[in-house]
Structures are given as structure tokens and as C-alpha cells.
XYZ file of C-alpha atoms in Angstrom:
732
model
C 88.081 55.858 154.767
C 85.105 57.710 152.847
C 85.982 60.696 154.962
C 89.636 60.962 154.245
C 88.570 60.695 150.527
C 85.777 63.675 150.713
C 88.622 65.635 153.451
C 91.215 64.730 150.265
C 88.502 66.176 147.412
C 87.962 69.210 149.736
C 91.695 69.721 149.399
C 92.304 69.144 145.908
C 89.433 71.756 144.726
C 90.548 74.601 147.180
C 94.087 73.766 145.772
C 92.716 73.794 142.320
C 91.037 77.019 142.938
C 94.470 78.674 143.879
C 95.505 78.084 140.149
C 92.290 78.810 138.342
C 91.086 82.193 137.534
C 88.266 84.042 139.072
C 84.929 82.609 137.300
C 82.717 85.337 135.392
C 85.485 88.396 134.858
C 84.730 90.452 132.554
C 85.288 89.534 128.953
C 87.761 91.684 127.499
C 87.821 92.205 123.865
C 90.494 93.247 121.933
C 89.803 94.010 117.589
C 93.066 94.413 115.538
C 91.375 96.247 112.922
C 92.594 97.666 109.649
C 91.369 100.008 107.363
C 88.682 97.333 106.245
C 88.925 94.253 107.985
C 89.162 93.281 111.781
C 90.648 90.242 113.509
C 88.712 89.978 117.302
C 90.358 88.377 120.108
C 88.087 88.157 123.438
C 88.835 86.309 126.556
C 85.826 84.454 128.383
C 85.354 83.818 132.486
C 87.863 81.794 132.793
C 90.466 83.728 131.010
C 90.771 82.140 127.714
C 91.462 83.504 124.727
C 89.939 83.158 121.538
C 89.081 84.426 118.211
C 85.496 85.744 118.049
C 85.380 87.154 114.599
C 87.148 87.573 111.398
C 86.383 89.754 108.984
C 84.729 93.347 107.566
C 85.138 95.907 109.654
C 82.617 97.116 112.230
C 81.758 100.785 112.554
C 81.143 100.203 116.344
C 83.728 98.642 117.986
C 81.047 97.585 120.683
C 78.954 95.118 118.398
C 82.123 93.050 118.393
C 81.080 91.448 121.691
C 77.512 90.648 120.493
C 79.868 88.464 117.412
C 79.477 85.129 119.447
C 75.762 84.920 120.463
C 74.475 85.013 116.588
C 76.242 81.989 115.983
C 73.669 79.115 117.448
C 75.965 75.650 116.320
C 76.432 72.683 117.785
C 77.871 71.937 121.023
C 81.304 73.272 121.891
C 82.509 70.760 124.594
C 86.029 72.596 124.775
C 85.861 75.624 125.666
C 88.578 76.709 123.762
C 87.819 75.256 120.367
C 88.326 78.964 118.889
C 91.573 79.617 121.191
C 94.091 82.232 119.772
C 96.837 79.959 120.565
C 95.841 76.539 121.200
C 97.730 73.957 123.619
C 97.999 70.433 124.127
C 97.449 68.485 126.694
C 94.223 70.299 128.502
C 91.037 70.348 127.348
C 91.638 71.485 123.946
C 90.570 68.349 121.305
C 91.918 69.737 118.178
C 95.315 70.349 116.780
C 97.492 72.803 118.607
C 99.569 75.561 117.485
C 101.778 74.673 120.686
C 102.680 71.450 122.620
C 105.486 70.996 125.294
C 107.090 68.763 127.877
C 107.545 70.084 131.046
C 110.653 69.594 133.272
C 108.473 66.893 135.195
C 107.193 64.880 132.153
C 103.744 66.760 131.800
C 102.382 67.309 128.598
C 99.848 69.418 129.873
C 99.600 73.709 128.875
C 97.168 75.529 129.460
C 97.474 79.505 128.320
C 95.377 81.904 129.824
C 95.200 85.903 129.625
C 97.270 87.783 131.320
C 97.527 91.119 129.790
C 97.880 93.107 126.402
C 99.229 96.256 124.745
C 99.039 97.634 121.852
C 100.884 100.656 120.146
C 101.170 102.603 117.459
C 104.782 102.632 115.436
C 103.594 105.204 112.652
C 100.664 106.290 111.001
C 100.259 103.285 109.407
C 101.583 100.237 111.808
C 100.828 99.098 115.177
C 101.575 96.404 117.325
C 99.594 94.618 119.614
C 101.362 92.196 122.224
C 98.939 89.746 124.418
C 100.962 87.688 127.220
C 99.549 84.506 127.874
C 100.434 82.201 130.830
C 100.024 78.945 132.323
C 98.183 79.019 135.829
C 100.085 75.811 137.506
C 103.762 76.018 135.245
C 105.935 79.334 135.263
C 105.662 79.124 131.225
C 104.880 82.034 129.376
C 103.701 82.773 125.603
C 103.795 86.282 124.164
C 101.680 86.854 120.632
C 102.425 89.699 118.584
C 100.395 91.130 116.145
C 101.267 93.613 113.753
C 98.971 95.402 111.280
C 99.482 97.124 108.317
C 95.693 100.199 108.714
C 95.829 100.957 104.710
C 97.320 97.431 103.223
C 94.986 95.329 105.641
C 98.016 93.079 106.307
C 98.927 91.745 109.156
C 102.035 89.408 110.630
C 101.579 87.380 114.021
C 104.674 85.447 115.689
C 104.520 84.445 119.171
C 107.575 85.027 122.036
C 107.855 80.899 123.759
C 109.580 81.316 127.501
C 109.936 79.806 130.857
C 111.843 79.853 134.101
C 110.634 75.923 135.195
C 113.951 74.369 137.212
C 115.393 72.992 133.667
C 114.658 72.429 130.273
C 111.751 72.081 128.420
C 110.715 70.235 125.352
C 108.391 72.573 122.374
C 106.770 69.412 120.736
C 105.128 71.912 118.300
C 105.822 75.498 118.091
C 103.534 77.526 115.696
C 103.853 81.265 114.781
C 99.942 81.776 114.654
C 96.672 80.528 114.672
C 93.459 81.496 112.842
C 90.029 80.773 113.749
C 87.158 81.406 110.331
C 83.770 80.531 110.182
C 81.744 80.077 106.849
C 79.137 77.935 105.309
C 82.263 76.706 103.346
C 86.069 76.383 102.498
C 87.818 76.467 99.489
C 91.501 76.052 99.643
C 94.221 77.053 96.463
C 97.239 75.503 97.000
C 100.490 74.631 94.914
C 102.519 71.535 94.088
C 105.214 71.092 91.382
C 108.775 70.147 90.711
C 112.205 71.223 89.393
C 111.063 73.475 85.884
C 106.940 72.677 87.098
C 106.723 75.040 89.623
C 103.598 76.980 91.469
C 101.093 74.372 89.963
C 97.592 75.617 91.260
C 95.193 73.056 93.025
C 91.478 74.826 94.566
C 88.962 72.129 96.418
C 86.613 72.546 99.163
C 87.940 71.509 102.172
C 86.350 68.618 104.069
C 86.694 67.869 107.715
C 89.459 66.972 109.158
C 92.928 68.602 108.743
C 94.854 69.470 105.658
C 98.322 69.551 105.883
C 100.674 71.714 103.970
C 104.447 71.143 104.677
C 108.034 70.537 103.468
C 110.838 68.271 104.746
C 113.287 69.228 102.456
C 115.613 71.293 104.846
C 116.711 73.686 101.875
C 114.537 74.766 98.814
C 112.116 73.927 101.114
C 109.227 74.936 98.152
C 110.113 72.418 95.522
C 107.406 70.306 95.836
C 104.978 73.139 98.049
C 105.216 76.063 98.815
C 103.747 77.679 102.416
C 101.958 80.152 100.120
C 97.878 79.523 99.830
C 94.856 80.957 99.701
C 91.657 80.303 101.831
C 88.087 81.294 100.218
C 85.007 81.753 102.015
C 81.216 80.425 101.014
C 82.635 80.057 97.518
C 85.846 79.851 95.457
C 86.762 83.745 94.932
C 87.009 85.112 91.578
C 89.962 87.627 90.766
C 87.014 90.149 91.880
C 84.555 88.685 94.186
C 84.503 86.709 96.862
C 85.894 86.641 100.738
C 89.918 85.110 100.623
C 92.304 84.902 102.722
C 96.164 84.822 101.516
C 98.108 83.584 104.292
C 102.062 83.104 103.735
C 104.918 81.902 105.959
C 108.215 83.826 106.374
C 110.563 81.126 106.648
C 113.186 79.711 104.376
C 113.006 76.080 105.409
C 111.025 73.021 106.578
C 107.214 74.655 107.170
C 103.916 73.135 108.004
C 100.559 74.882 107.821
C 97.669 72.725 109.812
C 93.698 73.550 108.234
C 91.418 71.927 110.044
C 87.955 71.553 109.594
C 86.055 71.008 112.717
C 82.716 68.904 113.993
C 81.135 72.274 114.095
C 82.176 73.445 110.372
C 84.497 76.091 111.884
C 88.068 76.368 110.452
C 91.236 77.157 112.538
C 94.342 77.896 110.676
C 97.643 76.565 112.478
C 101.189 77.863 110.642
C 104.635 77.715 111.688
C 107.706 75.896 111.220
C 108.108 72.592 110.857
C 107.915 70.020 114.041
C 109.124 67.390 111.701
C 111.929 65.884 113.840
C 112.434 69.040 115.690
C 111.614 68.887 119.069
C 113.473 71.974 120.988
C 114.788 72.054 124.124
C 114.047 75.485 125.576
C 116.269 76.331 128.157
C 115.246 78.239 131.719
C 114.705 82.109 130.737
C 115.787 81.406 126.822
C 113.307 82.935 124.472
C 112.236 80.802 121.466
C 111.098 83.284 119.059
C 108.778 81.761 116.070
C 108.741 83.733 112.390
C 105.984 85.434 111.046
C 103.168 84.252 109.107
C 101.939 86.922 107.227
C 98.294 86.853 106.239
C 96.207 89.451 104.015
C 91.807 89.252 103.590
C 90.088 90.780 100.955
C 86.164 90.825 100.785
C 86.739 91.766 96.593
C 88.377 88.686 95.315
C 91.863 87.812 94.619
C 93.140 90.492 93.115
C 92.062 93.134 95.601
C 94.044 90.575 98.371
C 97.143 90.426 95.737
C 97.678 94.118 95.239
C 97.191 94.994 99.053
C 100.309 92.481 99.708
C 102.041 94.028 97.242
C 102.063 97.312 98.184
C 102.814 96.004 101.888
C 105.576 93.822 100.436
C 107.149 97.115 98.163
C 106.640 99.705 101.221
C 107.678 97.605 104.033
C 109.077 93.989 103.575
C 111.274 93.895 100.888
C 114.830 94.678 100.409
C 114.881 98.308 98.519
C 110.921 97.497 97.588
C 110.967 100.810 96.017
C 114.023 100.580 93.958
C 115.573 99.974 90.856
C 116.464 96.595 89.533
C 119.695 95.818 87.030
C 118.819 94.409 83.049
C 121.468 91.811 82.360
C 122.882 89.604 80.069
C 123.624 85.726 81.471
C 125.897 83.542 79.719
C 124.919 80.480 81.010
C 122.825 79.291 77.782
C 125.186 80.810 75.632
C 128.401 78.543 77.013
C 127.406 76.472 80.061
C 130.899 75.733 81.235
C 132.875 75.868 78.640
C 134.281 79.655 78.204
C 137.595 80.985 78.702
C 138.446 84.738 78.983
C 138.351 85.849 75.716
C 135.030 84.000 75.021
C 133.669 85.625 78.155
C 134.868 89.429 76.848
C 133.458 89.026 73.254
C 129.888 88.016 75.500
C 130.722 91.244 77.243
C 130.917 93.234 74.292
C 127.448 91.833 73.066
C 125.929 93.099 76.787
C 127.056 96.645 75.045
C 125.571 96.096 72.422
C 122.487 94.276 73.734
C 121.540 97.616 75.714
C 121.647 95.711 79.163
C 122.973 97.080 82.643
C 124.768 94.244 83.773
C 126.685 90.762 82.198
C 126.040 87.979 84.671
C 128.718 84.812 84.963
C 127.195 81.890 86.058
C 128.515 78.747 87.208
C 131.678 77.098 86.020
C 134.412 79.927 87.199
C 136.100 78.249 90.077
C 138.372 75.816 91.288
C 141.707 74.411 89.938
C 142.233 70.785 91.337
C 138.877 69.357 90.672
C 138.168 71.867 87.828
C 134.437 72.716 87.978
C 133.970 71.692 83.948
C 130.463 70.021 84.846
C 128.431 69.792 88.392
C 130.071 67.141 89.538
C 133.233 68.444 90.765
C 134.810 71.671 92.524
C 131.776 73.091 94.368
C 132.984 74.636 97.378
C 136.651 75.581 95.928
C 136.021 79.283 95.229
C 139.308 80.431 93.823
C 138.955 81.455 89.907
C 140.052 78.551 87.528
C 143.320 79.186 86.414
C 143.184 77.603 83.087
C 139.672 79.474 82.336
C 140.433 82.725 83.980
C 144.177 83.174 84.177
C 143.785 87.010 84.875
C 140.816 86.390 87.251
C 137.625 87.960 87.859
C 139.306 91.334 88.213
C 140.117 91.332 84.693
C 136.022 90.611 83.402
C 135.208 93.489 86.017
C 137.871 95.798 84.333
C 136.619 94.646 80.823
C 132.938 95.406 81.953
C 133.465 98.638 82.871
C 135.494 99.537 79.723
C 132.665 98.496 77.737
C 130.268 100.615 80.062
C 128.117 97.583 81.766
C 128.679 96.433 85.415
C 129.290 92.506 85.943
C 128.341 90.199 88.526
C 128.762 86.685 89.217
C 127.077 83.095 90.416
C 128.146 81.831 93.303
C 126.354 78.701 95.489
C 128.170 78.975 98.669
C 125.979 76.720 100.742
C 126.865 73.637 98.800
C 129.903 71.400 98.048
C 130.385 68.481 95.470
C 132.132 65.232 97.334
C 135.277 66.105 94.455
C 136.645 69.364 95.980
C 139.419 70.378 98.292
C 136.997 71.778 100.711
C 135.127 68.319 100.931
C 138.783 66.640 101.715
C 139.775 69.316 103.836
C 136.639 69.777 106.270
C 134.442 66.783 106.083
C 133.036 68.024 109.149
C 131.585 70.971 107.470
C 129.554 68.651 105.610
C 125.424 67.407 107.028
C 125.879 63.625 106.375
C 125.319 60.829 108.856
C 128.315 59.250 110.248
C 128.295 55.385 109.176
C 125.801 55.994 106.561
C 126.512 56.326 102.378
C 126.327 59.871 101.263
C 123.470 60.424 98.873
C 123.307 63.311 96.866
C 121.356 65.601 94.909
C 122.641 66.873 91.889
C 126.288 65.733 92.659
C 126.497 67.709 95.763
C 125.782 67.795 99.676
C 124.885 70.545 101.982
C 127.307 72.274 104.132
C 126.421 72.904 107.549
C 125.493 76.090 108.493
C 124.949 75.536 112.048
C 128.145 75.709 112.511
C 129.751 78.889 112.915
C 133.021 78.276 111.298
C 130.720 77.075 107.901
C 128.709 80.580 108.378
C 132.393 82.400 108.513
C 133.158 80.433 105.368
C 130.033 81.241 103.416
C 130.286 84.863 104.309
C 134.107 84.888 103.496
C 133.198 83.709 99.730
C 131.276 87.013 99.077
C 133.322 89.353 101.119
C 136.165 87.874 98.760
C 134.563 88.194 95.780
C 133.978 91.909 96.881
C 137.130 92.844 98.459
C 138.932 91.603 95.067
C 136.426 92.886 93.201
C 134.994 96.337 94.784
C 132.949 97.049 92.099
C 131.196 94.073 91.619
C 127.694 94.631 91.039
C 125.320 91.853 91.295
C 125.556 88.048 93.113
C 123.387 85.353 92.043
C 122.916 83.324 95.016
C 122.013 79.419 93.944
C 120.767 76.736 96.217
C 120.777 73.175 94.305
C 120.366 70.416 96.736
C 118.072 69.700 99.483
C 119.357 67.655 103.158
C 119.586 64.261 102.830
C 120.590 62.618 106.094
C 120.813 65.076 107.964
C 123.328 65.036 110.689
C 125.241 68.369 112.103
C 129.238 66.754 113.600
C 129.303 70.240 116.121
C 125.594 69.800 116.804
C 125.205 69.067 120.351
C 121.316 68.611 119.596
C 120.348 66.536 116.670
C 116.577 68.048 116.541
C 117.644 71.592 116.701
C 119.428 71.543 113.303
C 117.066 71.893 110.633
C 115.987 75.057 112.955
C 119.397 76.242 112.899
C 120.391 75.687 109.440
C 117.938 78.363 108.857
C 119.060 80.506 111.403
C 122.339 79.818 110.188
C 121.339 81.271 107.042
C 119.721 84.244 107.782
C 122.923 85.265 110.439
C 125.439 85.055 107.330
C 122.923 87.163 105.475
C 122.544 89.650 107.997
C 126.490 89.946 107.773
C 126.615 90.507 104.140
C 123.610 92.688 104.167
C 125.395 94.815 106.970
C 128.724 95.222 105.163
C 127.207 95.367 101.041
C 123.455 96.571 102.010
C 122.728 97.741 98.755
C 124.064 94.889 96.243
C 121.389 93.538 94.534
C 121.165 89.584 94.978
C 119.292 86.900 93.294
C 117.685 83.955 94.867
C 117.903 81.334 92.806
C 117.321 77.638 93.765
C 117.217 75.225 90.911
C 114.484 76.971 89.903
C 111.405 78.992 92.444
C 112.405 76.554 95.094
C 112.821 78.773 98.228
C 111.451 82.161 97.984
C 109.488 83.558 101.280
C 109.309 87.118 102.552
C 111.826 86.288 104.841
C 114.527 85.990 102.188
C 113.389 88.578 100.183
C 114.319 90.955 102.832
C 117.949 89.813 102.011
C 117.678 89.388 98.239
C 116.491 91.960 95.522
C 114.584 88.959 93.059
C 114.031 85.239 92.951
C 114.368 83.188 90.033
C 111.148 81.868 89.403
C 111.499 78.472 87.856
C 114.706 77.075 85.469
C 111.934 76.676 83.514
C 111.943 79.492 81.293
C 109.641 78.530 77.724
C 107.700 81.815 77.824
C 104.083 80.047 77.141
C 104.940 78.145 81.184
C 106.600 81.040 82.381
C 103.094 82.980 81.461
C 101.171 79.981 83.665
C 104.099 80.206 86.720
C 104.222 84.335 86.409
C 100.535 84.580 87.183
C 100.326 81.995 90.379
C 103.439 84.189 91.483
C 102.072 87.425 91.302
C 99.484 86.711 92.976
C 101.617 86.475 96.530
C 104.493 88.515 95.241
C 105.092 91.965 92.944
C 106.846 91.879 90.058
C 109.660 93.848 90.723
C 111.123 90.324 92.735
C 110.539 88.281 90.097
C 113.455 87.551 87.369
C 112.314 86.839 84.180
C 114.950 85.737 81.512
C 114.750 85.732 77.832
C 116.102 82.156 76.773
C 115.975 79.587 74.096
C 113.581 77.540 75.617
C 110.560 76.959 73.624
C 109.447 77.784 70.078
C 108.077 80.842 70.128
C 109.522 84.167 68.290
C 111.766 86.181 70.034
C 108.889 89.279 70.514
C 106.916 86.527 72.481
C 109.688 85.416 74.757
C 110.499 88.962 75.431
C 106.679 90.095 75.859
C 106.263 87.157 78.771
C 109.809 88.201 80.427
C 108.988 91.865 80.394
C 106.771 91.323 83.225
C 109.065 91.432 86.442
C 112.984 92.116 85.922
C 113.926 91.368 82.659
C 117.114 89.483 81.513
C 118.198 87.821 78.764
C 120.338 84.349 78.450
C 120.854 84.050 74.908
C 123.628 83.672 72.242
C 123.869 87.672 71.103
C 125.681 87.047 68.031
C 123.029 84.498 67.203
C 120.477 87.086 66.373
C 118.727 87.789 63.070
C 119.291 91.509 62.456
C 115.527 92.042 63.205
C 115.676 89.664 66.290
C 118.442 92.185 67.365
C 116.895 95.096 66.735
C 113.771 93.804 68.624
C 115.760 93.445 71.428
C 117.356 96.547 71.590
C 114.371 98.622 70.837
C 112.233 96.181 73.186
C 115.056 97.567 76.110
C 114.442 101.159 75.541
C 110.753 100.670 76.030
C 110.972 98.704 79.135
C 113.445 101.302 80.969
C 110.519 103.318 80.125
C 107.873 101.445 81.500
C 109.485 99.654 84.018
C 108.134 101.966 86.889
C 104.517 101.165 85.705
C 105.418 97.214 85.822
C 107.416 97.452 89.267
C 105.185 99.594 91.593
C 102.342 100.039 89.549
C 98.740 98.489 90.551
C 98.149 94.700 89.115
C 95.005 93.785 87.549
C 94.198 90.282 86.048
C 92.173 90.901 83.223
C 92.024 87.203 81.772
C 93.671 84.130 83.426
C 95.667 81.855 80.795
C 93.894 78.948 82.544
C 90.633 79.260 81.040
C 91.105 81.163 78.184
C 92.928 81.317 74.967
C 94.336 84.766 75.556
C 96.443 85.628 78.758
C 95.790 89.416 79.669
C 97.650 91.333 83.016
C 97.255 95.177 82.910
C 100.226 97.223 85.508
C 98.836 100.790 86.124
C 100.425 103.956 87.976
C 98.820 105.185 91.176
C 97.621 108.391 89.564
C 95.678 105.836 86.587
C 97.370 108.058 84.115
C 99.635 105.336 82.503
C 99.580 101.740 82.284
C 100.878 98.844 80.113
C 98.777 95.525 79.313
C 100.228 92.480 78.626
C 98.288 89.479 75.889
C 99.023 86.814 75.139
C 98.139 83.806 72.544
C 98.076 80.623 75.178
C 96.094 78.036 72.880
C 97.200 76.285 69.756
C 93.871 75.645 68.356
C 92.284 76.411 65.270
C 91.602 80.161 65.231
C 92.080 80.863 68.751
C 92.836 84.103 69.584
C 90.732 87.572 71.000
C 87.058 87.382 69.625
C 86.022 88.832 72.250
C 87.481 92.504 73.735
C 89.125 92.406 76.886
C 87.519 94.256 79.693
C 90.029 96.443 81.443
C 90.256 96.936 85.316
C 91.604 100.099 87.350
C 91.349 102.582 85.387
C 89.442 106.314 85.759
C 85.837 105.698 84.546
C 85.804 109.625 83.657
C 89.286 109.979 82.410
C 90.359 109.761 78.663
C 92.567 107.206 77.494
C 94.562 106.351 74.340
C 95.863 103.193 73.728
C 99.016 102.478 71.240
C 100.880 99.261 70.507
C 104.348 99.028 71.875
C 107.334 96.589 71.336
C 106.541 96.122 67.178
C 108.390 94.057 65.297
C 110.842 95.567 62.798
C 108.849 95.120 59.615
C 105.292 94.908 60.645
C 102.523 97.701 61.619
C 100.236 97.663 64.180
C 96.324 96.921 63.579
C 95.829 99.331 66.378
C 94.719 102.652 66.058
C 96.514 104.768 68.526
C 94.368 108.027 67.610
C 91.835 106.568 69.110
C 90.367 107.721 72.225
C 88.331 105.807 74.229
C 86.839 106.788 78.012
C 87.666 104.607 80.981
C 84.406 103.531 81.716
C 84.534 102.033 77.943
C 87.115 100.447 78.109
C 86.090 98.796 81.382
C 82.500 98.005 80.612
C 82.845 96.940 76.870
C 86.938 96.375 76.976
C 89.049 96.678 74.175
C 90.299 93.713 71.521
C 93.979 93.917 71.534
C 94.000 91.719 68.182
C 95.825 88.769 69.677
C 95.759 85.611 67.404
C 98.091 83.095 65.522
C 101.069 84.924 63.874
C 100.195 88.046 66.360
C 100.669 86.237 69.865
C 101.801 88.838 72.039
C 100.664 92.540 72.131
C 101.753 94.619 74.768
C 99.705 98.270 74.753
C 100.238 101.420 76.683
C 97.166 103.108 77.629
C 97.666 106.491 78.245
C 95.292 109.339 80.004
C 94.608 112.260 77.731
C 93.311 115.692 78.350
């Protein structure tokens, strides 16, 4: 019996040697380098691929091989704690990036390095492809690292495939894994709700797992967006410290795991949320994860955001280097209560105000169940005959006659139970059979995993443009989350959340193929949906339904870390108690629009708005395409200040706002500028001066860039002068 056991052991060892890589193989070191930083991958003796370095770029690439030896931390029991794409079920003791169930029911996975390929896509962009394979199962993962040299930005994603004899279940399938070493880690994350978007929290990460996630299905960012920052060793400031920004390019359920391990190292796993979503992968099928974008800065949060802004405008955004339309929206002027005559008067006001476009909001459609409130009509996209007897086309023509363009609001992914669409196609609606319906804003979500629904949604947009070829703008809303997730025509319900988002993207691809240049706003009851995947189809997003300008200063500040000003749709409304100047000055820090009753404006307010629009049209290229420098944050100062300056450092705009109502609050001290040329001379001129008032700024004085950055300038912000916009101009 003993001899049989020994023989069996010898056979087992022999068999194991057939599937194990040759030990003590020469390590392969793979640096992913940008202008200032590097992510370095390296194989060990057993062909495990790990991350051995992420930080400032070294001049000598050969020295990356010395990095691991410099760390004398506690024992690492697994040999794969730093895995580039951590697996479950083998030796890994930490949170995996991927977990699977093979055809035979086995839950283990061991991905080993096979080869890699690196190529330059253009002078600034490179793509690294790394091939990994399980030595026992016919299962492969390909890792992609796309890097932009000048911007220090990297996208990571993965492709998962197998050729086993049957179906494999993907239980987790992250897009990316990162591994960081530092003395401590500080997470800046965001939370919110309707009208309270982008509320920031910063805490030191403690041992264990911190998870940022969403299970809402649609408008996935409502409670928690997928963007975050990690500061190394200490909380990064605007201009100091090492900080990593992360953002998942996915418009549905997401999950980001941040795990601080026993060695005090941090691993980050980001991807689609696997909640209720085990994915059945057929043999030969490829599952491609969405991209995770990151940027690393050694000089604080401001530098990181400017890098991300440049990358977004140049490489990711739809028409990122283009222009945008100013507009007048009718929503707060009329809500659902309007008719053709009232809208034609508003069209005249649009021209009088001086904006580019009139936007007709909710309430223009449905007849059997008229859209007179948010309880009925959603899904029935025919013009309401009582409100608009001559249809949308008459309004488009009226807009043209007034020298402005015309845009329209839609919410094509949603349906009211009180609608013809619901009556005709109950199987198109996301709802559980046999369970009571549960409504979000009196509506349900249409099942975009269904190709027939995808056709319907596409035809909503296509039909509007077919009838009205000169239609110039779409506001695309999405107000409901997904309750009772169930798709009547979907064979595997665990695929629903993924197929929904893929269906949405399929529709948007069709729309953009046919209408590549039409501006579209990504709206979602506020900022519930913005991400860099969606912004490949939409020209701008709506940060929040809360348009109180004081609240917007804080929201726009936080959004600006991740998204450039050209993407942020900011409207002047009647929210808040601030004067029209303050409201307009705040809205100018992005893509300006108005949602006010123009005819109710006082004469001076009207004059101010008209002149402010002219000023905005002159300076908007700087705001949209320039470098943003945050000078004083609203959280810790009585005055918030932000500077935008062009790449040549010759022209800039500074926005200054009083955000405190404390007695005598104001700009008591000079505000130091940033981003100027210290050797250049500059003048400062106040813009948006309200009619009948006189600026306290002497525009004839000349200051060196050095003076403005080291000493600063006092914009004289105080009660009664609570917003000051300055033009910075180089002279000589």
C-alpha cells in the first residue's frame, strides 16, 4: 500500500511538471511609460505577471528590475499578491480581478504570461498587449494598456476567452488591476442624490476592502459615481503630492475594490459590477470589458485634472475640440403648460436674449394619454395635437425665421404605465412577472437588451430628424433606475444588466453613424450618468437639476477634476436668491445656457445678460480649451476662485465668487494666480460689469506674471460685489 502511494505521488509530480512553467525562467520586464510616469509589469520565475512599480519614470529602464529588492516588507505568502490581473481559486488570497467556474465545475484559475506585443499607434499613443493563459484549462485573458505619452493617461481593459468543451461562467470580470506601494493611502470619493451630486469625502484607507459600486442599472452614478482619487503618503493638495485619478468608462453598474493588504500595499480592481450578473461565456466567444482610465500626477490634483482634460478633448470626447451652442430652455418658464403661441413668443425671446438655440423640454408629446405631467404619455412620441396642432416642424421653421436653432427633449429609454406604448408592448418593459410594479418618478425602464426596443429608441430620434432635418439639438433624459430587473425576451437573466448597457451603446452607435455632428446633452435627472464611455456619444452632460448657483460652484468644482469645462452644461435659472449677475457668472464656467422667463427680466438684467453672452462668446475658447487652475477652493475659503488660461499663456479668465454669508466675508487677502508666464506682463480687466455700476479694478495697471503668482491679486469680492470675472491679458 505504501509503495502504491509513493508511485502515485511520483506520477502526480510528473503530471504537474507538464503543466507548470519552467522554474527560474528569466524575468520579463515590461514598462508602460509616459512622459513622467511608468507602470512596470514583470514576470517571476513561474511566469506570474505582477506589477512591480507604479510611479515617477526612471531615465534608465534597466533599473526597474531593481525595484522589488528595495522593499523589505513582511512575508508575502502567495507569490501573486502583486498580480497584474489577480485570479480566484488558486494561490491568490486577496480580492480577484477575475473569478470563473469551468465546464467541469472547477473554480480555480491561474493565468501565466505567454507573450506580449507593444506598438506605437501614433507619435503620442502606444498600445501594449499582454497574453495570459491557464496551463491546465484552455482559458485565456488578454490585457490591454493604451497609453498617451504627453498626457500621462492610461486606459486598461481585458479580453476573456476560452475553448473548453462547453460554457464557462464568469463570476467576476474586472477591467483592470493596479498595485501601489506607499506609506499611506487617502481616498477621495463622492456620494450624492438628486440635487446633491458630487459630495466629496476624503479618508485614509484602512486595512480590508473599500468598495465603490452601483446596482441601479441606469443613471448609475446617482448615489455614487465611479470616479475617485487616491493620494499616496498624504492627501494631495491642488499643487503638491502624488495622486492617482481613476474612472470607469461604463454607463451601468460598476464596482471598484480598493484593498489594503497585510503588507500595507494597495490593490485596485475596477470594472463592471458582477452583482446579479454571472456571465455565461461560450467556447470561442470573447468577453471584452470596458476601459478603466487613470492618470498619475506627482504635482497634485490640479496637474492630474489638466492632463485628463487634455486627453479627453484630444482623444475621447465627441467633438472635444469643437464648439457648443448656447441655448434658452423653456422648462422653468412653462413646465408642462404651453401651447404653440406661447412657444413662439419664447422663440422671439431667444433671439432677443442672444443665444444660439431654443430648447423645447418635456411635455410636447402623446395624445391618448397627454403629457401634461410626469404621470402619463412617456413612450408615445407623437406631437400633442392640442398643444402643437402644426407639429414640431412649425416650431423649427419659426426658430429659423427668428434666426435661431431649435432643439428638443426626449427620454426614449423610459415609459409611463399610462401610455399607448405600455399597452401595446408590455413585454418591452423591465418588470418581474407576477410581482407588483414599482415606479421611479411614475415610470419604468424599457428593455434595451431587446433588439426591437433598440429599433424603437433609434426610431424616436431618427423620426424627429426625418421630419425635421434642421433640428439642431437633443436633450436625452433618463430619470428612472431599474427595479425588478427582468427582460422578457432574454434567455439568461444574469446577463441583463450588461446587455442593457450594450443595447444602449448599440443605439447610440446607430444614431452617431447617421447623425455624427448633432449636439446631444446627456441628462439624467441630474448628474446620474456621466462617464467617458457615454461622452463618446454626447457633447455635454447635465451636472445636476440643482441650479442654485451657490450649490453649483461646489458641484462644478468637483466635476472639473474629472471632466473639462466644455462638457459641463450650466444654465442660468431662478433657483437661489442670488442676482442675475452671480447666476450668469457661475454658469459661464462651462457650456452656458438659460432657463428663465426672459420677458420677466428687468431692463438692466436683460441688458446684462445680452452683454454677458457677447463676452462669453469671446472668452469661451479659453474656458473650453484652456488649462484650468483652481486658485481657492469653496470648501475652506470665503471666496472661490478658478483661472482658465490659453496654452500660450497670453489670455485668461478668472472667476471669483463669494461663497460665505459671514459678516465682512470677502477677498481680504490677495489671491495667488497660477499657470502664468512669470516673465510676461499682464493687465487685468473686469468683465460682466453690471449696468449702472463701476468696476473697482484698474485695468491700466500692469503686473508681471511673477507678481501675480507670488503675491497675487485682490479682486475685491465682498457682499454686494459677490462675483467678479477678470480677463487676464499679456501685454508687450
